[in-house]
CSV table of C-alpha atoms and ligand atoms in Angstrom, one decimal:
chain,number,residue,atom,x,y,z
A,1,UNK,CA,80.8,116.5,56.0
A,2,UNK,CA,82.9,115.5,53.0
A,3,UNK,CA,83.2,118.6,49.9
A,4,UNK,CA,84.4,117.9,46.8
A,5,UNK,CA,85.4,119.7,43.6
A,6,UNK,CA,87.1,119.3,40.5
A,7,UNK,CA,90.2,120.9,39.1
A,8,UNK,CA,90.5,120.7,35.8
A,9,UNK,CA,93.9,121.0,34.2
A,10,UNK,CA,95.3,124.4,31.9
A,11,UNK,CA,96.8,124.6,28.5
A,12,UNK,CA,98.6,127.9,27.2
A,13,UNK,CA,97.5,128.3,23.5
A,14,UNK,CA,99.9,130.9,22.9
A,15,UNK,CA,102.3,132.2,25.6
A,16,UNK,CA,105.2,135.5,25.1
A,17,UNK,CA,107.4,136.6,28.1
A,18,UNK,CA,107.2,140.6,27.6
A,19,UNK,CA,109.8,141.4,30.5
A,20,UNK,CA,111.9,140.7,33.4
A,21,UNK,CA,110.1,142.6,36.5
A,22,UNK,CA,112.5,144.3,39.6
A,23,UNK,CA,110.5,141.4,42.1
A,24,UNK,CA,112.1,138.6,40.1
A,25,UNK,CA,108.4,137.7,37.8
A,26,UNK,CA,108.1,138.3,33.9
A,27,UNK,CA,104.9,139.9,32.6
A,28,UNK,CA,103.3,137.6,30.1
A,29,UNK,CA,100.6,137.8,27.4
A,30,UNK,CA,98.9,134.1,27.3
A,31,UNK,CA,96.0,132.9,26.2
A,32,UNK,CA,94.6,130.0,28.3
A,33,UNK,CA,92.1,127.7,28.7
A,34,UNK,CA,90.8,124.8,31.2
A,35,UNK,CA,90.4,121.8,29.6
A,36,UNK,CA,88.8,118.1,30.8
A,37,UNK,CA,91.8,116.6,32.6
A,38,UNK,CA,90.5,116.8,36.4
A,39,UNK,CA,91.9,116.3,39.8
A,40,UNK,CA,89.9,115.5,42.7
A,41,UNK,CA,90.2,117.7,45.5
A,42,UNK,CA,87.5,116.5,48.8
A,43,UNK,CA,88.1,118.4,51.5
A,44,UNK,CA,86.8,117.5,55.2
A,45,UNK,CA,86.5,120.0,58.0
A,46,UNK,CA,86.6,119.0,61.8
A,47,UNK,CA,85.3,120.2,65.3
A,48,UNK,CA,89.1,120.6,67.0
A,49,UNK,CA,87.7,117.8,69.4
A,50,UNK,CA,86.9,115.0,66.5
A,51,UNK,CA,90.6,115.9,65.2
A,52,UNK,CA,92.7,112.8,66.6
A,53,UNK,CA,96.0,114.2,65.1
A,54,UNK,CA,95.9,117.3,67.7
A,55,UNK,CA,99.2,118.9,66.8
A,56,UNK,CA,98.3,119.3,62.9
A,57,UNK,CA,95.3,121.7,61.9
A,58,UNK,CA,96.1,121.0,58.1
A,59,UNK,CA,95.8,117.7,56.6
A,60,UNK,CA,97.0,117.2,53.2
A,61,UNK,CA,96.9,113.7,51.6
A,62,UNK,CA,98.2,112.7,48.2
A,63,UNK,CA,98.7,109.4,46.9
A,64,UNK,CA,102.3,109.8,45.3
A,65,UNK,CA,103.4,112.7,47.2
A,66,UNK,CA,104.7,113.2,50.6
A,67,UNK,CA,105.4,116.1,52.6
A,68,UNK,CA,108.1,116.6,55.8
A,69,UNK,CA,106.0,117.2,59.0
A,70,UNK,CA,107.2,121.2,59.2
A,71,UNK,CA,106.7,121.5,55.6
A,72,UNK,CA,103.9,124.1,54.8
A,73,UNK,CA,102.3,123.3,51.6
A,74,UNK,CA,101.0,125.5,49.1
A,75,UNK,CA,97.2,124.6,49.7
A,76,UNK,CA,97.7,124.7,53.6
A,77,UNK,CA,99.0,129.0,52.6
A,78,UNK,CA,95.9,129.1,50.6
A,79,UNK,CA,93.8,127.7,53.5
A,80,UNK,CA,95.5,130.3,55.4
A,81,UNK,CA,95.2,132.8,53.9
A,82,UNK,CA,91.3,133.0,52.6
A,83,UNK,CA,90.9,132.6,56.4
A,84,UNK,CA,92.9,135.6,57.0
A,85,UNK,CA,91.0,137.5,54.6
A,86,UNK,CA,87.3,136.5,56.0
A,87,UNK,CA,88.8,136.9,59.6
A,88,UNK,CA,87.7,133.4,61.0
A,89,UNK,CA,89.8,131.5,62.7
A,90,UNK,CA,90.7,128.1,60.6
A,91,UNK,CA,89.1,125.1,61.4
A,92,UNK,CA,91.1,122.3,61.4
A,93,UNK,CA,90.9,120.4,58.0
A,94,UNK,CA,92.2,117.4,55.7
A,95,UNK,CA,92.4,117.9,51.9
A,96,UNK,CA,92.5,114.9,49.7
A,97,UNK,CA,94.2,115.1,46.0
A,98,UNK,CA,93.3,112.1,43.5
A,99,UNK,CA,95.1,113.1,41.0
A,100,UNK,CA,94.9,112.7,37.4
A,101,UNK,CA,96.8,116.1,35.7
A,102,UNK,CA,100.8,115.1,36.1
A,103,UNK,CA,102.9,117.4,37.7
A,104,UNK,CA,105.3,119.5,37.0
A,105,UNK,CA,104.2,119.5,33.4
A,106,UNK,CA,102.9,122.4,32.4
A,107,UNK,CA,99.5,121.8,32.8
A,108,UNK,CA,98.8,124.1,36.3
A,109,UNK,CA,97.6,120.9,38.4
A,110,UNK,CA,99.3,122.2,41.1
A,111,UNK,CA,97.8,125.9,40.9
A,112,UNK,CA,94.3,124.3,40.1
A,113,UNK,CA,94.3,121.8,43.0
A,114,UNK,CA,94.9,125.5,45.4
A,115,UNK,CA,91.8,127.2,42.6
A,116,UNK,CA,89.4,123.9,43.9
A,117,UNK,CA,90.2,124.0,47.7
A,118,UNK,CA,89.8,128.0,47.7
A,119,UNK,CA,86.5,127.6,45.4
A,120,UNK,CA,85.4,124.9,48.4
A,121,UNK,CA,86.1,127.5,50.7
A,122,UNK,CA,84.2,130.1,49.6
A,123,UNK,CA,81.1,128.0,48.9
A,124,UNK,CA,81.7,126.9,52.6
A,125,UNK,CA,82.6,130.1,54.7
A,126,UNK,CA,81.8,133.1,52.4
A,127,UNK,CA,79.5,132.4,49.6
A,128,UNK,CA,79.3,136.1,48.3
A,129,UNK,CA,83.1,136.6,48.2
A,130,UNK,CA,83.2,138.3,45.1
A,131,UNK,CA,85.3,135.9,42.8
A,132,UNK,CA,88.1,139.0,42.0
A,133,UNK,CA,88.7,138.8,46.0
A,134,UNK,CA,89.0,135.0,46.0
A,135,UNK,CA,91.7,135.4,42.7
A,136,UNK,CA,93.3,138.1,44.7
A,137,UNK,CA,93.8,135.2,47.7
A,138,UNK,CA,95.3,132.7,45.0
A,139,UNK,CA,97.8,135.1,43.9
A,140,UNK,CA,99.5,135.2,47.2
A,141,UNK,CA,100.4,131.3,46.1
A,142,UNK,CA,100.6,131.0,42.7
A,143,UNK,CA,100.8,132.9,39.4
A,144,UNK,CA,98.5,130.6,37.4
A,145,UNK,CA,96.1,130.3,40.7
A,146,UNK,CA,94.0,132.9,39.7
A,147,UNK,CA,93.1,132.1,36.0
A,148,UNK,CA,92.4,128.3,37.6
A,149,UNK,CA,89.9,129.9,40.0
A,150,UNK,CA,87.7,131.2,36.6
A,151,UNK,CA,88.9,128.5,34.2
A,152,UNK,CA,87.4,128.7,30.5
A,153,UNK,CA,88.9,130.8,28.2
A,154,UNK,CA,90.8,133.8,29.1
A,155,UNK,CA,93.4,136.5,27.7
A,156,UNK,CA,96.2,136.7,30.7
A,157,UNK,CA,98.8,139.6,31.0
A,158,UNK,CA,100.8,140.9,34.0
A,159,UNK,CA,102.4,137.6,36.3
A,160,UNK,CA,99.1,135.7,34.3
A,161,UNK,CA,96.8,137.8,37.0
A,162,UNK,CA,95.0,140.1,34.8
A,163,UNK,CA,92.7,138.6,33.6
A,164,UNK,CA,90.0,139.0,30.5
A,165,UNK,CA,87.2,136.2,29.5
A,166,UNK,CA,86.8,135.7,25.8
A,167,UNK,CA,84.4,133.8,23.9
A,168,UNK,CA,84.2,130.2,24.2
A,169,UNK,CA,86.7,128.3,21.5
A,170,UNK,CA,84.8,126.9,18.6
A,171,UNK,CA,84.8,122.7,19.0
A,172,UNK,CA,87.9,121.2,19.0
A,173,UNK,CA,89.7,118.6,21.1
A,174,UNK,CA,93.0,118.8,22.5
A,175,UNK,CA,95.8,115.7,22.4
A,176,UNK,CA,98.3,116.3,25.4
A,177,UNK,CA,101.4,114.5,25.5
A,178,UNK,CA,104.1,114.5,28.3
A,179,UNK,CA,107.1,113.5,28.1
A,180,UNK,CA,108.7,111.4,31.6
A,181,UNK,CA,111.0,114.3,32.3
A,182,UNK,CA,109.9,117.7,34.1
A,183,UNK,CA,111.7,121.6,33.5
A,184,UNK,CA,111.7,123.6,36.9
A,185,UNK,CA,110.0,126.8,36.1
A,186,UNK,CA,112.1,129.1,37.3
A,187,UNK,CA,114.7,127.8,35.4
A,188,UNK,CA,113.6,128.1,32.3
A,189,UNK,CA,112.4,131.7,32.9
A,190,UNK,CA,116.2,132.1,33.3
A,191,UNK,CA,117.2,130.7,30.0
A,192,UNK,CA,114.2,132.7,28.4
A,193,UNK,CA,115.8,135.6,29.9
A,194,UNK,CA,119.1,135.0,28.0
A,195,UNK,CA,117.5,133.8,24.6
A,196,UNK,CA,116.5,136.5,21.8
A,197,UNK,CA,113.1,135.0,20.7
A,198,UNK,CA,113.2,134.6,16.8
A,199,UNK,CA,109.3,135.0,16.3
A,200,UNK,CA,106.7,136.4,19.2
A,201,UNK,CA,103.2,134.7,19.3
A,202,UNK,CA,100.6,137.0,17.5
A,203,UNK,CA,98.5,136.5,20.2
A,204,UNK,CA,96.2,139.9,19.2
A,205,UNK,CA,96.0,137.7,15.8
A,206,UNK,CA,94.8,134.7,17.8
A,207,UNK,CA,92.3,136.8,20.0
A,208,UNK,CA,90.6,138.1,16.7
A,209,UNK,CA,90.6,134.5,15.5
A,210,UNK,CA,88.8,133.4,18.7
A,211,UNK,CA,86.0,136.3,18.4
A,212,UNK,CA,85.5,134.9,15.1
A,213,UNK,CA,85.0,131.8,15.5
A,214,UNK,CA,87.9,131.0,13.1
A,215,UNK,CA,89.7,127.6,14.9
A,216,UNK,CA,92.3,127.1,11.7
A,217,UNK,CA,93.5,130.9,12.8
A,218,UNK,CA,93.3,130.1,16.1
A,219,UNK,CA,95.8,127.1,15.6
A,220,UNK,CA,97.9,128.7,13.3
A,221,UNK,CA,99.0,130.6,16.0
A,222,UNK,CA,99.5,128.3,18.7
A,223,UNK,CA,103.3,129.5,20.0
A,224,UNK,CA,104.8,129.1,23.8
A,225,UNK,CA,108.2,131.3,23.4
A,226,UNK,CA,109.3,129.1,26.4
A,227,UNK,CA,109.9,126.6,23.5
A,228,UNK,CA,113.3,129.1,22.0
A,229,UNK,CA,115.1,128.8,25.4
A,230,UNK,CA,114.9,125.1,25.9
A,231,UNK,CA,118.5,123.2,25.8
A,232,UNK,CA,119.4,121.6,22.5
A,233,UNK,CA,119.7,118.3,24.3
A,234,UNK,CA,118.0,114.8,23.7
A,235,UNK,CA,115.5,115.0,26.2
A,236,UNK,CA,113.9,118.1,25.4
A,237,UNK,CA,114.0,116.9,22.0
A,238,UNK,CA,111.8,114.9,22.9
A,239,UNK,CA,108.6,118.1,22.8
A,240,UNK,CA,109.4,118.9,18.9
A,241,UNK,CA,109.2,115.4,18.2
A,242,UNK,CA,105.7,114.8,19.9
A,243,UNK,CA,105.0,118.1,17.9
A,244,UNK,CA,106.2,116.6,14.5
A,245,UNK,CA,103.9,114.0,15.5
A,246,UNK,CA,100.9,115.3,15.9
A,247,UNK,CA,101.1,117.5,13.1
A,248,UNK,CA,101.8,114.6,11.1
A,249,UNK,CA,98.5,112.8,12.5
A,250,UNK,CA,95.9,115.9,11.7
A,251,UNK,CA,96.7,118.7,14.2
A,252,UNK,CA,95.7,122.3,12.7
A,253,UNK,CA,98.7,123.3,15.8
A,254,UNK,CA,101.1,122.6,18.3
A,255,UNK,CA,102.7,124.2,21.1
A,256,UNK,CA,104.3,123.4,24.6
A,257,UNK,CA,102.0,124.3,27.1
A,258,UNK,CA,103.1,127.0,30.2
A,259,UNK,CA,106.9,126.1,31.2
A,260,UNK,CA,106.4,122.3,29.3
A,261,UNK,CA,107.3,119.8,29.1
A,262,UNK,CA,103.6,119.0,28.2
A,263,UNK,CA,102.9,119.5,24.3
A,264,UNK,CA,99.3,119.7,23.4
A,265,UNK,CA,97.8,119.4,19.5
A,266,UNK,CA,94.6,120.9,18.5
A,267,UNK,CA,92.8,119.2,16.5
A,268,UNK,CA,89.0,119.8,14.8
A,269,UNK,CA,87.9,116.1,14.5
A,270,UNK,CA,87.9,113.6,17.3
A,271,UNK,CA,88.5,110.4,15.4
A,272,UNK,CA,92.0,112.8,14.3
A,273,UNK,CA,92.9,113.1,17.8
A,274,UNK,CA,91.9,109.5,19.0
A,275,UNK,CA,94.1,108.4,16.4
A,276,UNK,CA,97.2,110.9,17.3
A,277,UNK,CA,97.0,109.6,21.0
A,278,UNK,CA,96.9,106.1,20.3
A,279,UNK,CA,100.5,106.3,18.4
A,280,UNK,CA,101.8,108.8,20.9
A,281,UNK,CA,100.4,106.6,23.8
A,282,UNK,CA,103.3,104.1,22.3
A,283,UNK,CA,106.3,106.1,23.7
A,284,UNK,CA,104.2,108.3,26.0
A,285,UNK,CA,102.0,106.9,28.6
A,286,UNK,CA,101.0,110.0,29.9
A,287,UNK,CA,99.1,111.0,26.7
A,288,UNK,CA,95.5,112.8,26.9
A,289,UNK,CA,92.3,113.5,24.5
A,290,UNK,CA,90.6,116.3,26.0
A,291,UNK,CA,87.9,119.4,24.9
A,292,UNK,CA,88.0,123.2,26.8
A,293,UNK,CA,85.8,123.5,29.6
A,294,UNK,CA,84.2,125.7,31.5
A,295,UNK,CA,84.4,126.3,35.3
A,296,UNK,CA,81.0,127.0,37.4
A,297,UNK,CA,82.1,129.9,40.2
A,298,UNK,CA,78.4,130.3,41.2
B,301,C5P,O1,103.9,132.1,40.9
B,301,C5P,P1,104.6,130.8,40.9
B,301,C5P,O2,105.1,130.5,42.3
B,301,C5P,O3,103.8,129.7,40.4
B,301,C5P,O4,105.9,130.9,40.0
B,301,C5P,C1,106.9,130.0,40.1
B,301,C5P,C2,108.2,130.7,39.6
B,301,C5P,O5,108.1,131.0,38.2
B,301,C5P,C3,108.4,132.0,40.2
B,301,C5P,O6,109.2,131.9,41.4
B,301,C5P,C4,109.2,132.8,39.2
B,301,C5P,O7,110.6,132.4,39.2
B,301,C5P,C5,108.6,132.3,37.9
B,301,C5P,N1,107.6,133.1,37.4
B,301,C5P,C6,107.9,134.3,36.7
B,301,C5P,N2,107.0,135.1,36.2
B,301,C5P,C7,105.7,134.8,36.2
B,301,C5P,C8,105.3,133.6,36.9
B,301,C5P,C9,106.2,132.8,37.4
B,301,C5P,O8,109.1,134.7,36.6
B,301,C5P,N3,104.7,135.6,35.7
C-alpha cells in the first residue's frame, strides 16, 4: 500500500532575530505561511519479509539527491522518532520525494517533506495523536518542522516552535524568485549575529493588518532582518535586484523569505504577478506564481 501527501512550501512575511540562545538557536518573531508550491512525498511500508534490501529498514529516494549508505537522513530521524514516541517498533519503509520546492532556498522544502512523512504517519499508526505531540516530534529535526506540520497562516516565536494560527490572508498571490546560489543557514545566523539591524519588522503592525483584512498593511511590512547581514557581494546582490523588480512590476511588498536566497513579491492582482514572473523567469528559471494555502491535519 502506496500513501501519499503533499508538502507545500513556506514563505516568511516578516521575519526578526530577537536573540542569541546559550544552545546555539536564536528566538525569532515570524510570520509565516504555506503557500501552493508542493512536493510529493509517497511513502510505502513493508512486511520485513517483502523487503529485498534486508540490511536497510529506511528507504529514501530522491531524484537529484543522493545519500552515503551510513548517512541517516533527516526523514529517516523523524521516522524514528514518531515510532519512539507511539512505542512500535518501525516497519521497514521507502519514502519517495518528487520534488518541486528547490532546496536550500528558503522556502522550508526540506522541513515540509519531514511535516508530510510525519503527517503520513500519524494518519497510519496513530490517528488521534494530538497534532501539538506530532509538532513536538518534528522539533527534534527541524526548527521550521513544526509550523510545516499545521501550514496556513501562523505567528512563530521561540526557535519558530510556538506557534499561534491567525486569520486567513486576504487574496493575494505570491511571485517567488530564486536565485541559482544557496546561503547555509547557520551561517548567516552568524553574520546576523554581528550586524546591528537598522529597522526591525513591525510584525505586531502586520498581525493587526492581517486581523483586518488590510493586505496593503500587510505588505508594507513585509521585512526578513536576515536581509541586513547578507555580504555586499555580487551574488547576493542578486535578492535586492529581484526585489527592485518586482516592485517595479506591481508588488504592494518584498522580502527574502527565511535564511533566502528565495525573494517572494506580494502582489493583489494575478495578471500583476503573471506578468512579474514572466520577466523574472528571463534571468531566473526557478521563478514561481503561487496563493497561501491551507494544510488539512484531520
Ligand atoms: O533547526 P534547524 O536544524 O533547521 O536549524 C538549522 C540551523 O539554523 C541550526 O543549526 C542553527 O544554527 C540555526 N537556527 C538558529 N535558530 C533557530 C533556527 C535555526 O540559530 N531558531
Amino acid at each position: 500500500m502506496k500513501y501519499t501527501e503533499l508538502a507545500p512550501a513556506k514563505i516568511n512575511l516578516a521575519l526578526d532575530i530577537l536573540r542569541r540562545r546559550d544552545d546555539g538557536y536564536h528566538d525569532l518573531y515570524m510570520i509565516m505561511q504555506t503557500v501552493s508550491l508542493f512536493d510529493r512525498v509517497t511513502l510505502e511500508e513493508f512486511e520485513i519479509a517483502n523487503n529485498k534490501n534486508q540490511d536497510r529498514k529506511f528507504i529514501l529516494e530522491t531524484e537529484n539527491i543522493s545519500f552515503p549508505a551510513d548517512y541517516i537522513t533527516l526523514e529517516e530521524r523523524a521516522a524514528i522518532a514518531f515510532f519512539d514516541e507511539i512505542k512500535s517498533p518501525m516497519p521497514d519503509m521507502r519514502v519517495k520525494l518528487e520534488k518541486s520546492i528547490p532546496a536550500y532556498a528558503g522556502l522550508g522544502g526540506g522541513s515540509s517533506d519531514i511535516a508530510a512523512l510525519l503527517r503520513l504517519l500519524r494518519k497510519i499508526h496513530a490517528p488521534d495523536m494530538p497534532i501539538k505531540i506530532l509538532q513536538k516530534i518534528a522539533l527534534r529535526v527541524s526548527s521550521d518542522a513544526p509550523f510545516c506540520i499545521q501550514g496556513g497562516l501562523a505567528i512563530a516565536e521561540g526557535r519558530g516552535e510556538i506557534l499561534t494560527r491567525i486569520s486567513p490572508l486576504p487574496a493575494c498571490w505570491f511571485v517567488i524568485c530564486k536565485p541559482d546560489f544557496g546561503i547555509p543557514t547557520p551561517e548567516l545566523f552568524a553574520l546576523a549575529d554581528r550586524v546591528q539591524f537598522p529597522e526591525r519588522p513591525d510584525i505586531n503592525g502586520m498581525i493587526y493588518a492581517v486581523q483586518s483584512g488590510d493586505l496593503r498593511g500587510i505588505a508594507n511590512k513585509t521585512r526578513n532582518v536576515f536581509e541586513y547581514a547578507l555580504p555586499d557581494t555580487k551574488p547576493y546582490r542578486q535578492i535586492f535586484e529581484i526585489k527592485t523588480k518586482l516592485l517595479k512590476s506591481g508588488a504592494w511588498g518584498t522580502a527574502m523569505s527565511g535564511s533566502g536566497p528565495s525573494v517572494f513579491g506580494l502582489f493583489p492582482d494575478l495578471s500583476d504577478a503573471n506578468a512579474a514572473a514572466d520577466i523574472l523567469k528571463r534571468d531566473f528559471p526557478e521563478t514561481f506564481v503561487v496563493q497561501p494555502c491551507e494544510i488539512d491535519t484531520r
